[in-house]
């Protein structure tokens, strides 16, 4: 018997990640597709469903189907909480695309709904499922780096502002690159450090390039009148144990030092970064060393190593945790801390003051 899945939101992230990945998972069947624009749902059905799959324009109607076991929420950030909570109350497990919610209040409501209903909830941080991320996480868990007291979360684009959908709409998305791609880098860094106790945050957001007319951009010039979110944002997070995290994010920044969903770590025994592949550094017998981890197999004819397909790995892991009744790799409690920190960076930038998170979390 296969788990039956409903897709709510058939836009870019559903077509680019969720549905193609789920199609490779043998234990599931996508039986319902929902989008406010019916044509999108119909198209998704033709590519990822079958003749018996259903199409909806109202997610509430989809949730009435008692045969659906799991829902993937792939809508704009502002509706993540509403749809996820309703889905869990309708007896569905929920995979919600990142970020968890548009603010911490809604994120906490999602977590409470999961606990109250007993339904599983996870958030789409697929970068945890990359081969380099998995290797580094195991190294951190084994204590190879010692006490990790500095983390750098990097999500820097030089000129790659998404010009489609609602990416530039602050009300729908809650922000720009910080909440869009900075969230991935922060999630990776917190996960590697295994540290989810932030003390206070200082941050700044900038609108320095968003009003540039006819700007160079990966997807063509952006509409300056519609660009209502920050073009870059930076935060400094102090954890309860004294560890520091630096978060850098941008869609448009005058820099050559770019990279997305990367983390750099400094510990008492060694360090690691993802600047040029995965590199580990340290000291041994009085001399310094650095090594580049080879994750593509190599050295063997006709074999390139284990396939690195984080979207599929994420989907398969998620389905396995439902079938085996285990915890998801991305726990909602962890995703909530990410949302709390992002919210605090925005708040700090707005007010020009540090934001003490422990007080907010305990509120």
mmCIF file of C-alpha atoms in Angstrom:
data_model
loop_
_atom_site.group_PDB
_atom_site.id
_atom_site.type_symbol
_atom_site.label_atom_id
_atom_site.label_comp_id
_atom_site.label_asym_id
_atom_site.label_seq_id
_atom_site.Cartn_x
_atom_site.Cartn_y
_atom_site.Cartn_z
ATOM 1 C CA UNK A 1 0.000 0.000 0.000
ATOM 2 C CA UNK A 2 1.377 3.404 -1.014
ATOM 3 C CA UNK A 3 1.101 6.657 0.900
ATOM 4 C CA UNK A 4 -1.199 9.087 -0.885
ATOM 5 C CA UNK A 5 0.070 12.638 -1.249
ATOM 6 C CA UNK A 6 -1.599 15.933 -2.040
ATOM 7 C CA UNK A 7 0.371 18.899 -3.408
ATOM 8 C CA UNK A 8 -0.839 22.348 -2.358
ATOM 9 C CA UNK A 9 0.757 24.978 -4.569
ATOM 10 C CA UNK A 10 1.894 23.895 -8.027
ATOM 11 C CA UNK A 11 4.341 26.698 -8.771
ATOM 12 C CA UNK A 12 8.119 26.858 -9.100
ATOM 13 C CA UNK A 13 9.259 25.004 -5.980
ATOM 14 C CA UNK A 14 6.712 22.228 -6.445
ATOM 15 C CA UNK A 15 7.752 21.703 -10.069
ATOM 16 C CA UNK A 16 11.434 22.273 -9.438
ATOM 17 C CA UNK A 17 11.859 20.112 -6.333
ATOM 18 C CA UNK A 18 8.930 18.398 -4.639
ATOM 19 C CA UNK A 19 7.044 16.670 -7.434
ATOM 20 C CA UNK A 20 10.061 15.439 -9.451
ATOM 21 C CA UNK A 21 11.636 14.080 -6.257
ATOM 22 C CA UNK A 22 8.443 12.387 -5.078
ATOM 23 C CA UNK A 23 8.011 10.771 -8.482
ATOM 24 C CA UNK A 24 11.181 8.761 -7.765
ATOM 25 C CA UNK A 25 9.888 7.480 -4.419
ATOM 26 C CA UNK A 26 8.311 4.067 -4.879
ATOM 27 C CA UNK A 27 6.277 4.098 -1.677
ATOM 28 C CA UNK A 28 4.025 7.030 -2.625
ATOM 29 C CA UNK A 29 1.442 8.161 -5.119
ATOM 30 C CA UNK A 30 0.506 11.788 -5.786
ATOM 31 C CA UNK A 31 -3.284 11.771 -5.931
ATOM 32 C CA UNK A 32 -4.236 15.452 -5.696
ATOM 33 C CA UNK A 33 -2.990 18.780 -7.000
ATOM 34 C CA UNK A 34 -4.152 22.201 -5.802
ATOM 35 C CA UNK A 35 -3.363 25.688 -7.035
ATOM 36 C CA UNK A 36 -5.237 28.983 -7.159
ATOM 37 C CA UNK A 37 -4.521 28.947 -10.897
ATOM 38 C CA UNK A 38 -6.304 25.837 -12.128
ATOM 39 C CA UNK A 39 -4.133 25.478 -15.223
ATOM 40 C CA UNK A 40 -1.079 24.921 -13.028
ATOM 41 C CA UNK A 41 -2.783 22.124 -11.121
ATOM 42 C CA UNK A 42 -3.980 20.530 -14.356
ATOM 43 C CA UNK A 43 -0.470 20.674 -15.800
ATOM 44 C CA UNK A 44 0.990 19.143 -12.620
ATOM 45 C CA UNK A 45 -1.556 16.324 -12.794
ATOM 46 C CA UNK A 46 -0.588 15.570 -16.392
ATOM 47 C CA UNK A 47 3.106 15.343 -15.482
ATOM 48 C CA UNK A 48 3.080 13.801 -12.016
ATOM 49 C CA UNK A 49 -0.327 12.215 -11.521
ATOM 50 C CA UNK A 50 -2.617 9.879 -13.439
ATOM 51 C CA UNK A 51 -6.136 9.892 -14.830
ATOM 52 C CA UNK A 52 -7.592 9.363 -11.352
ATOM 53 C CA UNK A 53 -5.718 12.256 -9.721
ATOM 54 C CA UNK A 54 -7.882 15.143 -8.578
ATOM 55 C CA UNK A 55 -7.463 18.858 -9.239
ATOM 56 C CA UNK A 56 -8.461 21.609 -6.803
ATOM 57 C CA UNK A 57 -8.286 25.381 -6.601
ATOM 58 C CA UNK A 58 -9.166 25.491 -2.870
ATOM 59 C CA UNK A 59 -6.904 23.601 -0.484
ATOM 60 C CA UNK A 60 -9.809 23.166 1.949
ATOM 61 C CA UNK A 61 -11.539 20.920 -0.569
ATOM 62 C CA UNK A 62 -8.404 18.827 -0.979
ATOM 63 C CA UNK A 63 -8.162 18.359 2.792
ATOM 64 C CA UNK A 64 -11.640 16.832 2.869
ATOM 65 C CA UNK A 65 -10.269 13.754 1.067
ATOM 66 C CA UNK A 66 -9.760 11.254 3.895
ATOM 67 C CA UNK A 67 -7.616 9.011 1.687
ATOM 68 C CA UNK A 68 -4.786 11.565 1.524
ATOM 69 C CA UNK A 69 -2.088 10.728 4.054
ATOM 70 C CA UNK A 70 0.453 13.475 3.423
ATOM 71 C CA UNK A 71 0.376 17.062 2.192
ATOM 72 C CA UNK A 72 3.255 19.070 0.736
ATOM 73 C CA UNK A 73 2.755 22.809 1.235
ATOM 74 C CA UNK A 74 4.470 24.688 -1.597
ATOM 75 C CA UNK A 75 2.769 28.075 -1.393
ATOM 76 C CA UNK A 76 4.063 31.600 -0.637
ATOM 77 C CA UNK A 77 5.499 31.994 2.867
ATOM 78 C CA UNK A 78 2.540 33.979 4.201
ATOM 79 C CA UNK A 79 0.209 30.978 3.884
ATOM 80 C CA UNK A 80 2.531 28.257 5.232
ATOM 81 C CA UNK A 81 1.125 28.298 8.757
ATOM 82 C CA UNK A 82 -2.542 28.506 7.829
ATOM 83 C CA UNK A 83 -2.395 25.614 5.361
ATOM 84 C CA UNK A 84 -0.045 23.449 7.421
ATOM 85 C CA UNK A 85 -2.162 23.759 10.564
ATOM 86 C CA UNK A 86 -5.373 23.034 8.681
ATOM 87 C CA UNK A 87 -3.725 20.003 7.052
ATOM 88 C CA UNK A 88 -2.589 18.519 10.362
ATOM 89 C CA UNK A 89 -6.031 19.084 11.856
ATOM 90 C CA UNK A 90 -7.396 17.222 8.817
ATOM 91 C CA UNK A 91 -5.241 14.217 9.820
ATOM 92 C CA UNK A 92 -2.440 14.743 7.264
ATOM 93 C CA UNK A 93 1.302 14.666 7.827
ATOM 94 C CA UNK A 94 2.898 17.857 6.492
ATOM 95 C CA UNK A 95 6.051 18.672 4.574
ATOM 96 C CA UNK A 96 6.145 22.479 4.399
ATOM 97 C CA UNK A 97 8.584 24.235 2.112
ATOM 98 C CA UNK A 98 11.045 26.572 3.844
ATOM 99 C CA UNK A 99 10.932 28.831 5.701
ATOM 100 C CA UNK A 100 8.660 27.335 8.340
ATOM 101 C CA UNK A 101 6.522 30.468 8.568
ATOM 102 C CA UNK A 102 6.525 34.188 7.964
ATOM 103 C CA UNK A 103 7.148 34.853 11.680
ATOM 104 C CA UNK A 104 7.838 32.998 14.920
ATOM 105 C CA UNK A 105 4.278 33.301 16.235
ATOM 106 C CA UNK A 106 2.938 31.373 13.251
ATOM 107 C CA UNK A 107 5.821 28.903 13.463
ATOM 108 C CA UNK A 108 5.017 28.146 17.098
ATOM 109 C CA UNK A 109 1.375 27.612 16.159
ATOM 110 C CA UNK A 110 2.483 25.045 13.572
ATOM 111 C CA UNK A 111 4.592 23.217 16.143
ATOM 112 C CA UNK A 112 1.725 23.217 18.641
ATOM 113 C CA UNK A 113 -0.634 21.824 16.002
ATOM 114 C CA UNK A 114 1.785 18.980 15.286
ATOM 115 C CA UNK A 115 1.982 18.090 18.977
ATOM 116 C CA UNK A 116 -1.771 18.379 19.476
ATOM 117 C CA UNK A 117 -2.701 16.243 16.467
ATOM 118 C CA UNK A 118 0.172 13.782 16.583
ATOM 119 C CA UNK A 119 0.850 14.391 12.886
ATOM 120 C CA UNK A 120 4.415 14.686 11.642
ATOM 121 C CA UNK A 121 5.694 18.056 10.472
ATOM 122 C CA UNK A 122 8.931 18.811 8.664
ATOM 123 C CA UNK A 123 10.358 21.753 6.731
ATOM 124 C CA UNK A 124 12.031 21.651 3.305
ATOM 125 C CA UNK A 125 15.711 22.199 4.104
ATOM 126 C CA UNK A 126 17.018 19.850 1.419
ATOM 127 C CA UNK A 127 20.627 21.051 1.694
ATOM 128 C CA UNK A 128 21.038 18.852 4.767
ATOM 129 C CA UNK A 129 20.753 15.908 2.388
ATOM 130 C CA UNK A 130 23.733 16.799 0.169
ATOM 131 C CA UNK A 131 26.680 14.426 0.369
ATOM 132 C CA UNK A 132 29.034 17.141 1.652
ATOM 133 C CA UNK A 133 26.532 18.189 4.318
ATOM 134 C CA UNK A 134 26.008 14.626 5.514
ATOM 135 C CA UNK A 135 29.756 13.992 5.716
ATOM 136 C CA UNK A 136 30.414 17.181 7.650
ATOM 137 C CA UNK A 137 27.492 16.577 10.007
ATOM 138 C CA UNK A 138 28.863 13.139 10.902
ATOM 139 C CA UNK A 139 32.315 14.663 11.472
ATOM 140 C CA UNK A 140 30.796 17.277 13.792
ATOM 141 C CA UNK A 141 28.770 14.652 15.650
ATOM 142 C CA UNK A 142 31.914 12.546 16.110
ATOM 143 C CA UNK A 143 33.686 15.538 17.656
ATOM 144 C CA UNK A 144 36.288 15.912 14.901
ATOM 145 C CA UNK A 145 36.121 19.723 15.141
ATOM 146 C CA UNK A 146 35.829 19.821 18.926
ATOM 147 C CA UNK A 147 33.801 22.626 20.476
ATOM 148 C CA UNK A 148 32.460 24.654 17.529
ATOM 149 C CA UNK A 149 32.361 28.264 18.663
ATOM 150 C CA UNK A 150 32.202 30.134 15.334
ATOM 151 C CA UNK A 151 29.908 29.467 12.403
ATOM 152 C CA UNK A 152 29.539 31.433 9.179
ATOM 153 C CA UNK A 153 26.355 30.978 7.178
ATOM 154 C CA UNK A 154 26.771 32.124 3.585
ATOM 155 C CA UNK A 155 24.051 32.767 0.982
ATOM 156 C CA UNK A 156 25.534 35.381 -1.353
ATOM 157 C CA UNK A 157 24.497 36.051 -4.936
ATOM 158 C CA UNK A 158 26.128 38.806 -6.959
ATOM 159 C CA UNK A 159 23.171 39.414 -9.280
ATOM 160 C CA UNK A 160 20.450 36.780 -9.103
ATOM 161 C CA UNK A 161 17.204 38.417 -8.040
ATOM 162 C CA UNK A 162 14.169 36.188 -8.671
ATOM 163 C CA UNK A 163 11.790 38.278 -10.744
ATOM 164 C CA UNK A 164 8.840 35.884 -10.979
ATOM 165 C CA UNK A 165 6.006 34.983 -8.651
ATOM 166 C CA UNK A 166 5.828 36.891 -5.359
ATOM 167 C CA UNK A 167 9.510 36.891 -4.432
ATOM 168 C CA UNK A 168 9.655 40.703 -4.406
ATOM 169 C CA UNK A 169 6.436 41.069 -2.410
ATOM 170 C CA UNK A 170 7.225 41.645 1.272
ATOM 171 C CA UNK A 171 3.683 40.878 2.430
ATOM 172 C CA UNK A 172 3.561 37.507 0.683
ATOM 173 C CA UNK A 173 7.125 36.427 1.430
ATOM 174 C CA UNK A 174 8.086 38.216 4.626
ATOM 175 C CA UNK A 175 11.358 39.436 3.179
ATOM 176 C CA UNK A 176 13.947 38.949 0.466
ATOM 177 C CA UNK A 177 17.225 36.998 0.337
ATOM 178 C CA UNK A 178 17.432 36.612 4.117
ATOM 179 C CA UNK A 179 14.232 34.589 4.391
ATOM 180 C CA UNK A 180 14.656 33.001 0.949
ATOM 181 C CA UNK A 181 18.240 31.711 0.780
ATOM 182 C CA UNK A 182 19.758 32.922 4.047
ATOM 183 C CA UNK A 183 17.409 30.489 5.770
ATOM 184 C CA UNK A 184 19.169 27.509 4.120
ATOM 185 C CA UNK A 185 22.646 28.636 5.168
ATOM 186 C CA UNK A 186 21.508 29.329 8.726
ATOM 187 C CA UNK A 187 19.768 25.962 8.997
ATOM 188 C CA UNK A 188 22.932 24.166 7.870
ATOM 189 C CA UNK A 189 25.098 26.073 10.331
ATOM 190 C CA UNK A 190 22.860 25.503 13.360
ATOM 191 C CA UNK A 191 22.527 21.819 12.446
ATOM 192 C CA UNK A 192 26.283 21.317 12.168
ATOM 193 C CA UNK A 193 26.909 23.123 15.450
ATOM 194 C CA UNK A 194 23.993 21.259 17.077
ATOM 195 C CA UNK A 195 23.229 24.512 18.835
ATOM 196 C CA UNK A 196 19.657 25.833 18.964
ATOM 197 C CA UNK A 197 19.903 28.237 21.878
ATOM 198 C CA UNK A 198 20.372 31.799 20.564
ATOM 199 C CA UNK A 199 20.828 34.550 23.130
ATOM 200 C CA UNK A 200 20.689 37.758 21.111
ATOM 201 C CA UNK A 201 20.859 38.967 17.531
ATOM 202 C CA UNK A 202 22.097 42.118 15.811
ATOM 203 C CA UNK A 203 21.252 42.613 12.143
ATOM 204 C CA UNK A 204 20.993 44.970 9.200
ATOM 205 C CA UNK A 205 19.047 44.823 5.955
ATOM 206 C CA UNK A 206 19.815 46.943 2.894
ATOM 207 C CA UNK A 207 17.975 48.353 -0.105
ATOM 208 C CA UNK A 208 21.045 49.656 -1.924
ATOM 209 C CA UNK A 209 20.660 48.083 -5.380
ATOM 210 C CA UNK A 210 16.941 47.396 -5.606
ATOM 211 C CA UNK A 211 16.206 50.729 -7.294
ATOM 212 C CA UNK A 212 18.814 50.235 -10.039
ATOM 213 C CA UNK A 213 17.169 50.640 -13.443
ATOM 214 C CA UNK A 214 17.867 48.045 -16.153
ATOM 215 C CA UNK A 215 20.137 46.166 -13.763
ATOM 216 C CA UNK A 216 22.250 43.220 -14.797
ATOM 217 C CA UNK A 217 20.541 40.130 -13.421
ATOM 218 C CA UNK A 218 20.476 36.384 -14.041
ATOM 219 C CA UNK A 219 16.765 36.525 -14.914
ATOM 220 C CA UNK A 220 16.686 39.939 -16.532
ATOM 221 C CA UNK A 221 16.225 43.401 -14.984
ATOM 222 C CA UNK A 222 13.908 43.600 -12.005
ATOM 223 C CA UNK A 223 10.962 45.967 -11.742
ATOM 224 C CA UNK A 224 12.177 48.638 -9.316
ATOM 225 C CA UNK A 225 8.600 49.539 -8.366
ATOM 226 C CA UNK A 226 7.858 45.956 -7.294
ATOM 227 C CA UNK A 227 11.160 45.319 -5.496
ATOM 228 C CA UNK A 228 9.872 45.896 -1.938
ATOM 229 C CA UNK A 229 12.151 43.516 -0.031
ATOM 230 C CA UNK A 230 15.802 43.891 0.967
ATOM 231 C CA UNK A 231 18.517 43.162 -1.596
ATOM 232 C CA UNK A 232 20.959 42.035 1.126
ATOM 233 C CA UNK A 233 20.919 41.301 4.850
ATOM 234 C CA UNK A 234 23.506 40.432 7.474
ATOM 235 C CA UNK A 235 23.245 39.212 11.039
ATOM 236 C CA UNK A 236 25.415 38.426 14.034
ATOM 237 C CA UNK A 237 24.032 35.849 16.453
ATOM 238 C CA UNK A 238 25.412 35.181 19.931
ATOM 239 C CA UNK A 239 24.396 31.821 21.387
ATOM 240 C CA UNK A 240 23.762 31.092 25.057
ATOM 241 C CA UNK A 241 27.038 29.137 25.322
ATOM 242 C CA UNK A 242 29.021 32.069 23.877
ATOM 243 C CA UNK A 243 29.332 30.714 20.332
ATOM 244 C CA UNK A 244 28.996 33.203 17.457
ATOM 245 C CA UNK A 245 27.287 32.878 14.094
ATOM 246 C CA UNK A 246 27.667 35.319 11.209
ATOM 247 C CA UNK A 247 24.926 35.202 8.578
ATOM 248 C CA UNK A 248 25.392 36.785 5.146
ATOM 249 C CA UNK A 249 22.685 36.867 2.475
ATOM 250 C CA UNK A 250 22.107 38.739 -0.758
ATOM 251 C CA UNK A 251 20.392 38.587 -4.111
ATOM 252 C CA UNK A 252 22.353 41.589 -5.395
ATOM 253 C CA UNK A 253 25.706 42.622 -3.936
ATOM 254 C CA UNK A 254 28.882 44.052 -5.418
ATOM 255 C CA UNK A 255 31.137 41.126 -4.574
ATOM 256 C CA UNK A 256 32.974 38.274 -6.265
ATOM 257 C CA UNK A 257 32.835 36.112 -3.148
ATOM 258 C CA UNK A 258 29.580 34.294 -3.862
ATOM 259 C CA UNK A 259 28.071 31.013 -2.747
ATOM 260 C CA UNK A 260 24.779 29.606 -1.486
ATOM 261 C CA UNK A 261 23.775 27.213 1.275
ATOM 262 C CA UNK A 262 27.329 27.103 2.615
ATOM 263 C CA UNK A 263 28.694 26.938 6.114
ATOM 264 C CA UNK A 264 32.137 27.503 7.611
ATOM 265 C CA UNK A 265 32.918 26.216 11.076
ATOM 266 C CA UNK A 266 35.718 26.860 13.571
ATOM 267 C CA UNK A 267 36.159 24.520 16.509
ATOM 268 C CA UNK A 268 38.668 23.845 19.248
ATOM 269 C CA UNK A 269 40.102 20.827 17.378
ATOM 270 C CA UNK A 270 39.642 21.802 13.741
ATOM 271 C CA UNK A 271 37.671 23.715 11.170
ATOM 272 C CA UNK A 272 35.724 23.151 7.971
ATOM 273 C CA UNK A 273 34.317 25.121 5.070
ATOM 274 C CA UNK A 274 32.493 24.678 1.766
ATOM 275 C CA UNK A 275 34.299 27.434 -0.143
ATOM 276 C CA UNK A 276 36.027 25.053 -2.589
ATOM 277 C CA UNK A 277 34.299 21.778 -2.081
ATOM 278 C CA UNK A 278 34.335 20.409 1.449
ATOM 279 C CA UNK A 279 37.607 21.197 3.233
ATOM 280 C CA UNK A 280 38.710 20.179 6.721
ATOM 281 C CA UNK A 281 41.613 21.875 8.490
ATOM 282 C CA UNK A 282 43.460 21.310 11.737
ATOM 283 C CA UNK A 283 46.735 20.705 13.519
ATOM 284 C CA UNK A 284 48.535 17.394 14.006
ATOM 285 C CA UNK A 285 51.908 16.637 15.586
ATOM 286 C CA UNK A 286 52.855 20.292 15.654
ATOM 287 C CA UNK A 287 52.028 21.034 12.024
ATOM 288 C CA UNK A 288 48.955 22.412 10.277
ATOM 289 C CA UNK A 289 47.020 20.439 7.695
ATOM 290 C CA UNK A 290 44.104 20.896 5.370
ATOM 291 C CA UNK A 291 42.380 18.257 3.310
ATOM 292 C CA UNK A 292 39.740 18.334 0.619
ATOM 293 C CA UNK A 293 37.125 15.635 1.002
ATOM 294 C CA UNK A 294 36.546 13.666 -2.204
ATOM 295 C CA UNK A 295 32.865 12.803 -2.355
ATOM 296 C CA UNK A 296 32.536 11.763 -5.998
ATOM 297 C CA UNK A 297 34.045 8.288 -5.673
ATOM 298 C CA UNK A 298 36.982 8.793 -7.990
ATOM 299 C CA UNK A 299 39.850 6.408 -8.602
ATOM 300 C CA UNK A 300 37.540 3.718 -9.975
ATOM 301 C CA UNK A 301 36.797 3.326 -13.665
ATOM 302 C CA UNK A 302 33.143 3.601 -14.681
ATOM 303 C CA UNK A 303 32.020 4.703 -11.200
ATOM 304 C CA UNK A 304 31.591 8.293 -10.082
ATOM 305 C CA UNK A 305 30.497 7.583 -6.533
ATOM 306 C CA UNK A 306 27.152 7.874 -4.787
ATOM 307 C CA UNK A 307 24.597 10.044 -6.564
ATOM 308 C CA UNK A 308 24.072 13.406 -4.868
ATOM 309 C CA UNK A 309 20.374 14.176 -5.285
ATOM 310 C CA UNK A 310 19.368 16.126 -2.159
ATOM 311 C CA UNK A 311 15.761 16.658 -3.265
ATOM 312 C CA UNK A 312 15.200 12.917 -3.714
ATOM 313 C CA UNK A 313 17.153 12.102 -0.537
ATOM 314 C CA UNK A 314 14.952 14.542 1.362
ATOM 315 C CA UNK A 315 11.733 13.106 -0.063
ATOM 316 C CA UNK A 316 12.738 9.488 0.571
ATOM 317 C CA UNK A 317 13.857 10.255 4.118
ATOM 318 C CA UNK A 318 10.579 12.051 4.815
ATOM 319 C CA UNK A 319 8.455 9.186 3.529
ATOM 320 C CA UNK A 320 10.547 6.654 5.454
ATOM 321 C CA UNK A 321 10.001 8.534 8.712
ATOM 322 C CA UNK A 322 6.219 8.334 8.185
ATOM 323 C CA UNK A 323 6.265 4.652 7.265
ATOM 324 C CA UNK A 324 8.597 3.756 10.141
ATOM 325 C CA UNK A 325 7.087 6.232 12.622
ATOM 326 C CA UNK A 326 10.418 7.923 13.328
ATOM 327 C CA UNK A 327 11.389 11.577 13.695
ATOM 328 C CA UNK A 328 12.109 13.550 10.511
ATOM 329 C CA UNK A 329 15.682 14.692 9.892
ATOM 330 C CA UNK A 330 14.481 18.304 9.902
ATOM 331 C CA UNK A 331 12.605 18.671 13.165
ATOM 332 C CA UNK A 332 10.022 21.491 13.418
ATOM 333 C CA UNK A 333 11.591 22.649 16.697
ATOM 334 C CA UNK A 334 14.857 23.281 14.816
ATOM 335 C CA UNK A 335 13.130 25.074 11.944
ATOM 336 C CA UNK A 336 11.336 27.288 14.452
ATOM 337 C CA UNK A 337 14.669 28.526 15.836
ATOM 338 C CA UNK A 338 15.740 29.426 12.292
ATOM 339 C CA UNK A 339 12.553 31.457 11.860
ATOM 340 C CA UNK A 340 13.030 33.148 15.246
ATOM 341 C CA UNK A 341 16.556 34.244 14.316
ATOM 342 C CA UNK A 342 15.541 35.538 10.873
ATOM 343 C CA UNK A 343 12.687 37.482 12.434
ATOM 344 C CA UNK A 344 15.091 38.952 14.992
ATOM 345 C CA UNK A 345 17.494 40.138 12.272
ATOM 346 C CA UNK A 346 14.652 41.984 10.548
ATOM 347 C CA UNK A 347 13.523 43.429 13.873
ATOM 348 C CA UNK A 348 17.046 44.495 14.845
ATOM 349 C CA UNK A 349 17.540 46.229 11.508
ATOM 350 C CA UNK A 350 14.248 48.064 11.867
ATOM 351 C CA UNK A 351 14.821 49.212 15.446
ATOM 352 C CA UNK A 352 18.596 49.603 15.423
ATOM 353 C CA UNK A 353 18.917 47.553 18.606
ATOM 354 C CA UNK A 354 19.935 44.015 19.598
ATOM 355 C CA UNK A 355 17.058 41.567 19.958
ATOM 356 C CA UNK A 356 17.249 39.192 22.925
ATOM 357 C CA UNK A 357 15.786 35.935 21.695
ATOM 358 C CA UNK A 358 15.662 34.011 24.937
ATOM 359 C CA UNK A 359 13.025 36.431 26.199
ATOM 360 C CA UNK A 360 11.023 36.096 22.971
ATOM 361 C CA UNK A 361 11.242 32.297 22.878
ATOM 362 C CA UNK A 362 10.087 31.952 26.481
ATOM 363 C CA UNK A 363 7.251 34.441 26.013
#
